[in-house]
Coordinates of C-alpha atoms and ligand atoms in Angstrom, one line a residue:
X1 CA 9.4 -3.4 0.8
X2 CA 6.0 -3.2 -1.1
X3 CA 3.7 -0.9 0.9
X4 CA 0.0 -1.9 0.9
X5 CA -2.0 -0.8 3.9
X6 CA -2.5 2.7 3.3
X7 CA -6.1 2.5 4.5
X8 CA -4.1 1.9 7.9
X9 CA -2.1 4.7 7.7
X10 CA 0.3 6.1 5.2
X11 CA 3.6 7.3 4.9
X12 CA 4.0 10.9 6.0
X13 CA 4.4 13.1 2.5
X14 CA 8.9 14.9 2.8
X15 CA 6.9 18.3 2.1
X16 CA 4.5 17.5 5.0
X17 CA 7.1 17.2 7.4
X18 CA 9.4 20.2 5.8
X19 CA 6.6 22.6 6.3
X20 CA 6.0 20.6 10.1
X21 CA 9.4 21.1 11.3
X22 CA 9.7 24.9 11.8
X23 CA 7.2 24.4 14.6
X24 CA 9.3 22.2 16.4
X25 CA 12.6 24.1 16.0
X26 CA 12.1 27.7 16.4
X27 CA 9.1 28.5 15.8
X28 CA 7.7 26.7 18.2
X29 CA 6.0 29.7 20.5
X30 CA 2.7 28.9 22.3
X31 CA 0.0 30.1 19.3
X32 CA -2.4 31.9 22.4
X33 CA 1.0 34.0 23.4
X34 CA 1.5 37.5 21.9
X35 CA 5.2 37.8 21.1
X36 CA 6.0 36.6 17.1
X37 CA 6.7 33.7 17.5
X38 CA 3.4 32.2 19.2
X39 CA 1.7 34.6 16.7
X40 CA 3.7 32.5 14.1
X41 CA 2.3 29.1 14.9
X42 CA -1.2 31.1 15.7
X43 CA -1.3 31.9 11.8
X44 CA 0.1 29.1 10.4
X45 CA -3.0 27.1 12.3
X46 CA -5.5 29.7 10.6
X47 CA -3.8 28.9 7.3
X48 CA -4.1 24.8 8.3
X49 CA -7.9 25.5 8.9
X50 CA -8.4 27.0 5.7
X51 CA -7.1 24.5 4.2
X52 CA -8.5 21.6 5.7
X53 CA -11.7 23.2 5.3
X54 CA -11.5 23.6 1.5
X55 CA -11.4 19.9 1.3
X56 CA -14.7 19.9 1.5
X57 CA -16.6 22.7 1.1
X58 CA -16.3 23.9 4.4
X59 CA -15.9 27.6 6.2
X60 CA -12.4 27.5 8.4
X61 CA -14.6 28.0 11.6
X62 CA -16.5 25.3 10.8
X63 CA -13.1 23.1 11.7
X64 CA -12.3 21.6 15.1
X65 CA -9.0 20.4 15.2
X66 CA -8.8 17.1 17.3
X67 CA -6.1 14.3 18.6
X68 CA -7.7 12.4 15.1
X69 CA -10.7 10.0 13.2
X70 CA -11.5 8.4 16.9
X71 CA -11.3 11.4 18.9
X72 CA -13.7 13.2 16.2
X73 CA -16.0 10.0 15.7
X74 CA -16.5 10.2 19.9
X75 CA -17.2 13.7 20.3
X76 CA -19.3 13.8 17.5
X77 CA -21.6 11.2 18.5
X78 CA -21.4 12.0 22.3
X79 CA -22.1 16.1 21.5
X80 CA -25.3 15.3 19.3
X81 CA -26.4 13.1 21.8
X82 CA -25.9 15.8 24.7
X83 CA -26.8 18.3 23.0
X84 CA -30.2 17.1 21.5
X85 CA -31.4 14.8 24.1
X86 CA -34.8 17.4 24.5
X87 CA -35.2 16.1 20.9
X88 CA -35.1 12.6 21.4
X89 CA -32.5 9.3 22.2
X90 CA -32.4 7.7 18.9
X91 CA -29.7 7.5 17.1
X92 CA -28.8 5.4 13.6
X93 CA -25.7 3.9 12.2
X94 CA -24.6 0.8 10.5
X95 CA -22.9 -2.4 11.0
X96 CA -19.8 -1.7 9.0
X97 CA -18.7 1.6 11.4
X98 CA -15.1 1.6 12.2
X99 CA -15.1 0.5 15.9
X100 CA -14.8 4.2 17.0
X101 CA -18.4 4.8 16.1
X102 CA -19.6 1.3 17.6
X103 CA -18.2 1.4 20.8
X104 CA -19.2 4.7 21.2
X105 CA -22.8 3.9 20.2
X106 CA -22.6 0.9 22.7
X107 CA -21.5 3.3 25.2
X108 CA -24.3 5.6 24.6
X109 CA -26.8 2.6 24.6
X110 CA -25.5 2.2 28.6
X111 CA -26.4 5.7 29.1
X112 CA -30.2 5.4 27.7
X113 CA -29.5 6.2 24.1
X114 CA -30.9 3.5 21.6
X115 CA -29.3 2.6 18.2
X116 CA -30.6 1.2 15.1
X117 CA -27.5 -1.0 13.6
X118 CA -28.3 -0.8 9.4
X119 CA -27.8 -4.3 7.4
X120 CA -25.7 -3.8 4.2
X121 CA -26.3 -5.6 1.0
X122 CA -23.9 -7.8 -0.1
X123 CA -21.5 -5.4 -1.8
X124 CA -21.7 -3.3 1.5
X125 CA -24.0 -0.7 0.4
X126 CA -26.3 1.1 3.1
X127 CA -30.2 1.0 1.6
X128 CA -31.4 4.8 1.9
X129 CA -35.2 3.0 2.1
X130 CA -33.8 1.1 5.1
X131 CA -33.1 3.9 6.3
X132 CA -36.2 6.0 6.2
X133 CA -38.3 2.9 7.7
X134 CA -35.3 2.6 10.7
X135 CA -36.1 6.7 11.5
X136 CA -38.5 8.0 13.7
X137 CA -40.0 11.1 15.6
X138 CA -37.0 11.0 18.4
X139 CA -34.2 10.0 15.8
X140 CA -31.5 13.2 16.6
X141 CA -28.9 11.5 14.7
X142 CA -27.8 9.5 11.7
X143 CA -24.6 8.4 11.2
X144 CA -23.0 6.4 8.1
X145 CA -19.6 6.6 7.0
X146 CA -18.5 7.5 3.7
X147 CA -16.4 4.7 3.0
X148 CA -15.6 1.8 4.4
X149 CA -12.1 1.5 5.4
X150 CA -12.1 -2.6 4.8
X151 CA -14.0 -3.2 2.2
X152 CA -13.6 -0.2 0.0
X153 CA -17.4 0.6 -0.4
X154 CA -18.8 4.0 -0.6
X155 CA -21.6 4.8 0.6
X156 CA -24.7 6.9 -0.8
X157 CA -24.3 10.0 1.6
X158 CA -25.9 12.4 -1.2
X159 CA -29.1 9.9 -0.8
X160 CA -28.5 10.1 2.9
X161 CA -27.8 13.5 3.2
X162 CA -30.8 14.7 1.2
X163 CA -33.1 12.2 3.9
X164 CA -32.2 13.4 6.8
X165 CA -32.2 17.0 5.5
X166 CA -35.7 16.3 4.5
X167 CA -36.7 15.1 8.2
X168 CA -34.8 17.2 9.6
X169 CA -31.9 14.9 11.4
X170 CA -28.2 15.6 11.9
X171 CA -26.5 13.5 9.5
X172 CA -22.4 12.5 10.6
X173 CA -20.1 11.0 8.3
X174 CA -16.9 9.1 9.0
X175 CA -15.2 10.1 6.2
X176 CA -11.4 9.1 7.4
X177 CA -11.0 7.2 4.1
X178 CA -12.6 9.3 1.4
X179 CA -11.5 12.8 2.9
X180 CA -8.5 13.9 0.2
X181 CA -9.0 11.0 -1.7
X182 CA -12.1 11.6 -3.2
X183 CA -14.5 14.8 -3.8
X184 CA -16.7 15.4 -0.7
X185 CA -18.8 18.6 -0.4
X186 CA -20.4 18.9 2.7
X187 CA -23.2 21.3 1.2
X188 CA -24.3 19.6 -1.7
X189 CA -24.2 16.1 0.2
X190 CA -26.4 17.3 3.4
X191 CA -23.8 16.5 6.1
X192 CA -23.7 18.3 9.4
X193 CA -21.0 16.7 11.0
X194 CA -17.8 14.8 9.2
X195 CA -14.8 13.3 10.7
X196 CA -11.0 13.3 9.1
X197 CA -7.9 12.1 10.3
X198 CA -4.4 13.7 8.8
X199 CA -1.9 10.6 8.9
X200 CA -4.6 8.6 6.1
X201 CA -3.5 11.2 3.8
X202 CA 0.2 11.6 3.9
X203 CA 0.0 13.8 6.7
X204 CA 1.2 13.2 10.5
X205 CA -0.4 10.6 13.0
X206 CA -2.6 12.3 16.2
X207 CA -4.3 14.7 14.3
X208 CA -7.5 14.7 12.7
X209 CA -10.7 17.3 12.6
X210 CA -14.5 17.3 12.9
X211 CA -16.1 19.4 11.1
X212 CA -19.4 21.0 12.8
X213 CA -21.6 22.5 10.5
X214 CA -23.0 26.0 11.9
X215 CA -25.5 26.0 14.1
X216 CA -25.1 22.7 15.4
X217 CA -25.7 22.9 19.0
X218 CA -22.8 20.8 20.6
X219 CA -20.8 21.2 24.0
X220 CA -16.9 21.0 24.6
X221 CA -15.0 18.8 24.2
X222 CA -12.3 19.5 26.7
X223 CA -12.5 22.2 29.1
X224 CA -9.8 24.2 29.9
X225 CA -8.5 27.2 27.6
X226 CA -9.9 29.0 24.8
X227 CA -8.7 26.7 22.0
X228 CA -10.3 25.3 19.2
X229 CA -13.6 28.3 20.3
X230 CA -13.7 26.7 23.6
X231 CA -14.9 23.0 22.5
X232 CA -11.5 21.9 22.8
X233 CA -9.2 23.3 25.3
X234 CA -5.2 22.7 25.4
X235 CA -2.3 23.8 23.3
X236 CA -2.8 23.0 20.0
X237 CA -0.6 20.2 18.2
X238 CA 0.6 23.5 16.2
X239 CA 3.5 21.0 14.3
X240 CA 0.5 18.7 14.1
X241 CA -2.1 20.9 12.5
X242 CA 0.0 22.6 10.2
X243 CA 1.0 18.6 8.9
X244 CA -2.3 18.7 8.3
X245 CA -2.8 21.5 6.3
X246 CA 0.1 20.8 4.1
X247 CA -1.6 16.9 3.3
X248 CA -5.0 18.7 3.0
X249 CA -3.4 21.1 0.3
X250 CA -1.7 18.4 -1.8
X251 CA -4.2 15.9 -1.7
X252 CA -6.6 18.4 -2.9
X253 CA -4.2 19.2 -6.0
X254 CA -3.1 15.6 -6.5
X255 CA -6.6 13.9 -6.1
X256 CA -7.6 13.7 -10.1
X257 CA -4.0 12.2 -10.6
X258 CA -3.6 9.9 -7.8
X259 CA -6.9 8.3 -7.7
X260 CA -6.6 7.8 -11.6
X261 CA -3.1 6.3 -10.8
X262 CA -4.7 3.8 -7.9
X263 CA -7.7 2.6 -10.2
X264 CA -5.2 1.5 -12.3
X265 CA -3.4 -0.3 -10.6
X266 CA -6.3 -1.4 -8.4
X267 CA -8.2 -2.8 -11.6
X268 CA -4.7 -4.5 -12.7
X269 CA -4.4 -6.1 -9.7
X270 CA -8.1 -7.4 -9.0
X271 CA -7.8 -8.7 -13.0
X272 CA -4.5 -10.5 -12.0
X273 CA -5.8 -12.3 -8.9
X274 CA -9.3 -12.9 -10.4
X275 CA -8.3 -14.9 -13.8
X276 CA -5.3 -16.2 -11.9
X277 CA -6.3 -17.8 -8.2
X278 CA -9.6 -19.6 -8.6
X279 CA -11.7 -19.8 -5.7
X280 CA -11.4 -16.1 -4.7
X281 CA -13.9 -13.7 -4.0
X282 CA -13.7 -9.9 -4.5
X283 CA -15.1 -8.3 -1.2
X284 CA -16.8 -5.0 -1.5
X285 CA -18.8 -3.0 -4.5
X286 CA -16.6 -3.3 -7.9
X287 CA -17.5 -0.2 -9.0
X288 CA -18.3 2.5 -6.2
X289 CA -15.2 1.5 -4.2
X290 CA -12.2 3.3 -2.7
X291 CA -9.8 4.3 -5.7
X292 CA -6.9 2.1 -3.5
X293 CA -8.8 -0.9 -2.1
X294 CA -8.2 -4.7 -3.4
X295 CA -10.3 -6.5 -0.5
X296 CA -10.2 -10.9 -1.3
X297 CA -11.5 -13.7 0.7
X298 CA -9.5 -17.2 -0.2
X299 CA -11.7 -19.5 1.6
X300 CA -10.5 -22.2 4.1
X301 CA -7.1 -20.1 4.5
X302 CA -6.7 -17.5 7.4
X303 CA -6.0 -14.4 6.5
X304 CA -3.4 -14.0 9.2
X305 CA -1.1 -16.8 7.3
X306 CA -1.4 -14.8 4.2
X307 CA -0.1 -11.7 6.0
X308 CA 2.7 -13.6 7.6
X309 CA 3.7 -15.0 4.5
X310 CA 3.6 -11.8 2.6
X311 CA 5.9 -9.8 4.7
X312 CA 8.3 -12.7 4.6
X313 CA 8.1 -11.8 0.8
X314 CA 8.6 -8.1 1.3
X315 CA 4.8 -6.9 1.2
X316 CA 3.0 -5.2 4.1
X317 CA -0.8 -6.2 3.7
X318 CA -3.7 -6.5 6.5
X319 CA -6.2 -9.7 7.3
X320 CA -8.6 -7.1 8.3
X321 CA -8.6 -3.5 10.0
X322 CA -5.7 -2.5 11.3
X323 CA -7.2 -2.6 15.1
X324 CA -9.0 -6.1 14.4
X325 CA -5.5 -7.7 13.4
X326 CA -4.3 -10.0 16.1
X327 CA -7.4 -10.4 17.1
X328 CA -9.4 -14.2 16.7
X329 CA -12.9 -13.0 15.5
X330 CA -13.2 -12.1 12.1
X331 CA -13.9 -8.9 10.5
X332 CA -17.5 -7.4 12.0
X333 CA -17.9 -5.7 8.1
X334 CA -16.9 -9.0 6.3
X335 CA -19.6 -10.7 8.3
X336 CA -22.0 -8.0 7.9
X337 CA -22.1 -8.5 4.0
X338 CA -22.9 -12.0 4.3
X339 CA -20.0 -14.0 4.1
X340 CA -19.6 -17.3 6.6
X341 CA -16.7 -17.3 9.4
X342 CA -14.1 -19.2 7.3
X343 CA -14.7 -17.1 4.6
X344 CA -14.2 -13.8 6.4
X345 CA -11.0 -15.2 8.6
X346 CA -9.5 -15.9 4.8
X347 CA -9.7 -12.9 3.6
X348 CA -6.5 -9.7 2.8
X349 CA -6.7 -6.6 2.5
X350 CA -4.2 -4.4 -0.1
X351 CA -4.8 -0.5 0.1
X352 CA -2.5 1.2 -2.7
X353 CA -0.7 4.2 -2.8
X354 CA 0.0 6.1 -5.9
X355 CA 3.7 5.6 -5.4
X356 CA 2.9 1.7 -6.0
X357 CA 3.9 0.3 -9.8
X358 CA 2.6 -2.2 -11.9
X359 CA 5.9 -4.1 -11.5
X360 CA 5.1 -4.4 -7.8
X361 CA 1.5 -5.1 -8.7
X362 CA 3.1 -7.9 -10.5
X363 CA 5.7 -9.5 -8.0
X364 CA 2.1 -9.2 -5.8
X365 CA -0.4 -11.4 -7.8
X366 CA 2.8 -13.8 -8.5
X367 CA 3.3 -14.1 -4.6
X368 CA 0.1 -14.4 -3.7
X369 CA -0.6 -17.2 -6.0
X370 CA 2.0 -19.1 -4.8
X371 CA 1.5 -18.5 -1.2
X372 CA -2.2 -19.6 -1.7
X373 CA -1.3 -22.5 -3.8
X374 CA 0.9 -23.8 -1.0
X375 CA -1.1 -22.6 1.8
X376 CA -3.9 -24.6 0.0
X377 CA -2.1 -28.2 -0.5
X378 CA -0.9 -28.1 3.2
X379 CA -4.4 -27.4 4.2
X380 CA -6.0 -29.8 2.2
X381 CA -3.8 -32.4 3.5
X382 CA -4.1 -31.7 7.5
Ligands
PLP401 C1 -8.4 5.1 10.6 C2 -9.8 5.2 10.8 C3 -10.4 5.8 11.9 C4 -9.5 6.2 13.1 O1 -8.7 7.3 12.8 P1 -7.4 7.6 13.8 O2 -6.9 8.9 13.4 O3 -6.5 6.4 13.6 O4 -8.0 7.6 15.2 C5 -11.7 6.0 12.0 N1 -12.5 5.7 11.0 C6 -12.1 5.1 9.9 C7 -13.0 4.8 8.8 C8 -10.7 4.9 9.7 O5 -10.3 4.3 8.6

């Protein structure tokens, strides 16, 4: 089996689960208990928020562990909005959100809130001028993620992080892609609030963080306990969190490496199926793009029969996000950059690991082309 749809989740690292299993096993004590083997898992979720925090720049108590990149996307949204509504009830994201931050929005636009929906260019890049036309006195919150998890893209957040500093608006990121895989420093980029998820870095799934800068004014979460400073009550996820620490810490020390190792192959592979299919279309910016994303439209085709027909071959790929598969209506992000229906229902996704080869890159664009070649006669014929 080829795996290519790590931007849906990836395989969970053998040291991430040898450092996880202690804490199912024996010592698997309640962390808020006094005896030593609560105050095992206690420390060993200190150590995880360290950890995590480094990532970006952070200070551990900065670090909110949550259930993962959805949880974190709600609260941070919903605790803005509760917490600033003397300021105002505007709030400002994009059109390319994963669906955790647009659902959310449209549930806050039931409850009185109003959201500005940014365009994106055709390569799916955010306009920071856009965005200082789209804000205004009651704006409380901006929120653009840092990559796109379909496309690739990455976003400006520096640009945006320095704007709303300058006007003096919480800025959020959804940074479940880029968060391991690429540098992020929540200081020098002006963010305030930044979501992560462990299990899209080699680390387990139900886990995942926000980050709250200090001095944020939110609320909790989940009342209950003392957990998480009182924002979000229950026993931790101790096997969970410490998962998380272990991916945070190799993905830290492994980033140079592996995303030199993914561009690689990424660039073989978008040569391959660019000089080799005609008729195809790179989705996404070529150059400021995920180190592991290959996103293609193959017009008239569906997407969906490309997926089928790949994992009869042995390769796991995606038509779209993982939570839009299955579904009818094409991609919300392919549409956004400009592309017509038929062109976004034919289009794959390939997220690479650094585990993939060049071999496999080449059993890949050799499938592909014959699956579209075939695909294409069939459908020219019906
Ligand atoms: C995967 C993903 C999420 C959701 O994370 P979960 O941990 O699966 O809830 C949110 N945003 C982006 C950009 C993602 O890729």
């Amino acid at each position: 089996m080829i795996y290519l749809d790590n931007a849906a989740t990836t395989r969970t690292h053998s040291e991430v689960v040898e450092a996880m299993l202690p804490y199912f096993t024996s010592k698997y004590g309640n962390p808020s208990s006094v005896y030593s083997s609560g105050s095992a898992g206690r420390k060993a979720i200190n150590e995880a928020r360290r950890s995590v925090a480094e990532v970006i720049g952070a200070k551990p108590e900065e670090i909110y562990f949550t259930s993962g990149g959805s949880e974190a996307d709600n609260w941070a949204l919903k605790a803005v909005a509760e917490g600033y509504l003397h300021k105002g009830r505007h709030i400002i994201t994009t059109k390319i959100e994963h669906h955790a931050i647009l659902r959310t929005c449209q549930y806050l636009e039931t409850q009185g809130f109003e959201v500005t929906y940014l365009d994106v260019d055709r390569e799916g890049m955010v306009d920071p001028k856009q965005l200082k036309e789209a804000m205004r006195q009651d704006t409380i919150l901006v929120s653009v993620m840092a990559a796109n998890n379909e496309i690739g893209t990455m976003e400006p957040i520096g640009e945006i992080g320095r704007i709303t500093r300058e006007r003096g608006v919480l800025f959020h990121t959804d940074a479940v892609q880029a968060f391991g895989h690429v540098p992020i420093c929540v200081e020098e980029l002006g963010i305030d609030l930044l979501s992560a998820s462990a299990h899209k870095l080699n680390g387990p799934k139900g886990v995942g963080m926000l980050y709250i800068r200090a001095g944020v004014k939110t609320g909790a979460l989940i009342h209950g306990g003392g957990q998480e400073r009182e924002k979000r009550a229950g026993t931790e996820n101790v096997p969970g969190i410490v998962g998380f620490g272990a991916a945070a810490r190799r993905a830290v020390e492994n980033m140079e490496r592996a995303a030199g190792r993914e561009r690689e192959l990424r660039d073989y592979l978008i040569r391959r199926i660019e000089k080799e299919i005609p008729d195809c279309r790179l989705n996404g910016h070529r150059e400021k793009r995920l180190p592991n994303n290959v996103n293609f439209s193959f017009p008239v085709l569906e997407g969906e029969s490309l997926v089928i027909m790949l994992d009869m071959k042995g390769i796991c790929a995606s038509s779209g996000s993982a939570c839009a598969s299955g579904a009818e209506d094409p991609s919300h992000v392919l549409l956004a950059i400009g592309l017509k229906q038929e062109e976004a229902k034919g289009s794959l996704r390939l997220t690479l690991s650094e585990e993939n080869t060049k071999e496999e890159m080449d059993y890949v664009a050799d499938t592909l082309k014959q699956i579209v070649t075939k695909l294409r006669k069939i459908s020219y014929i019906s």
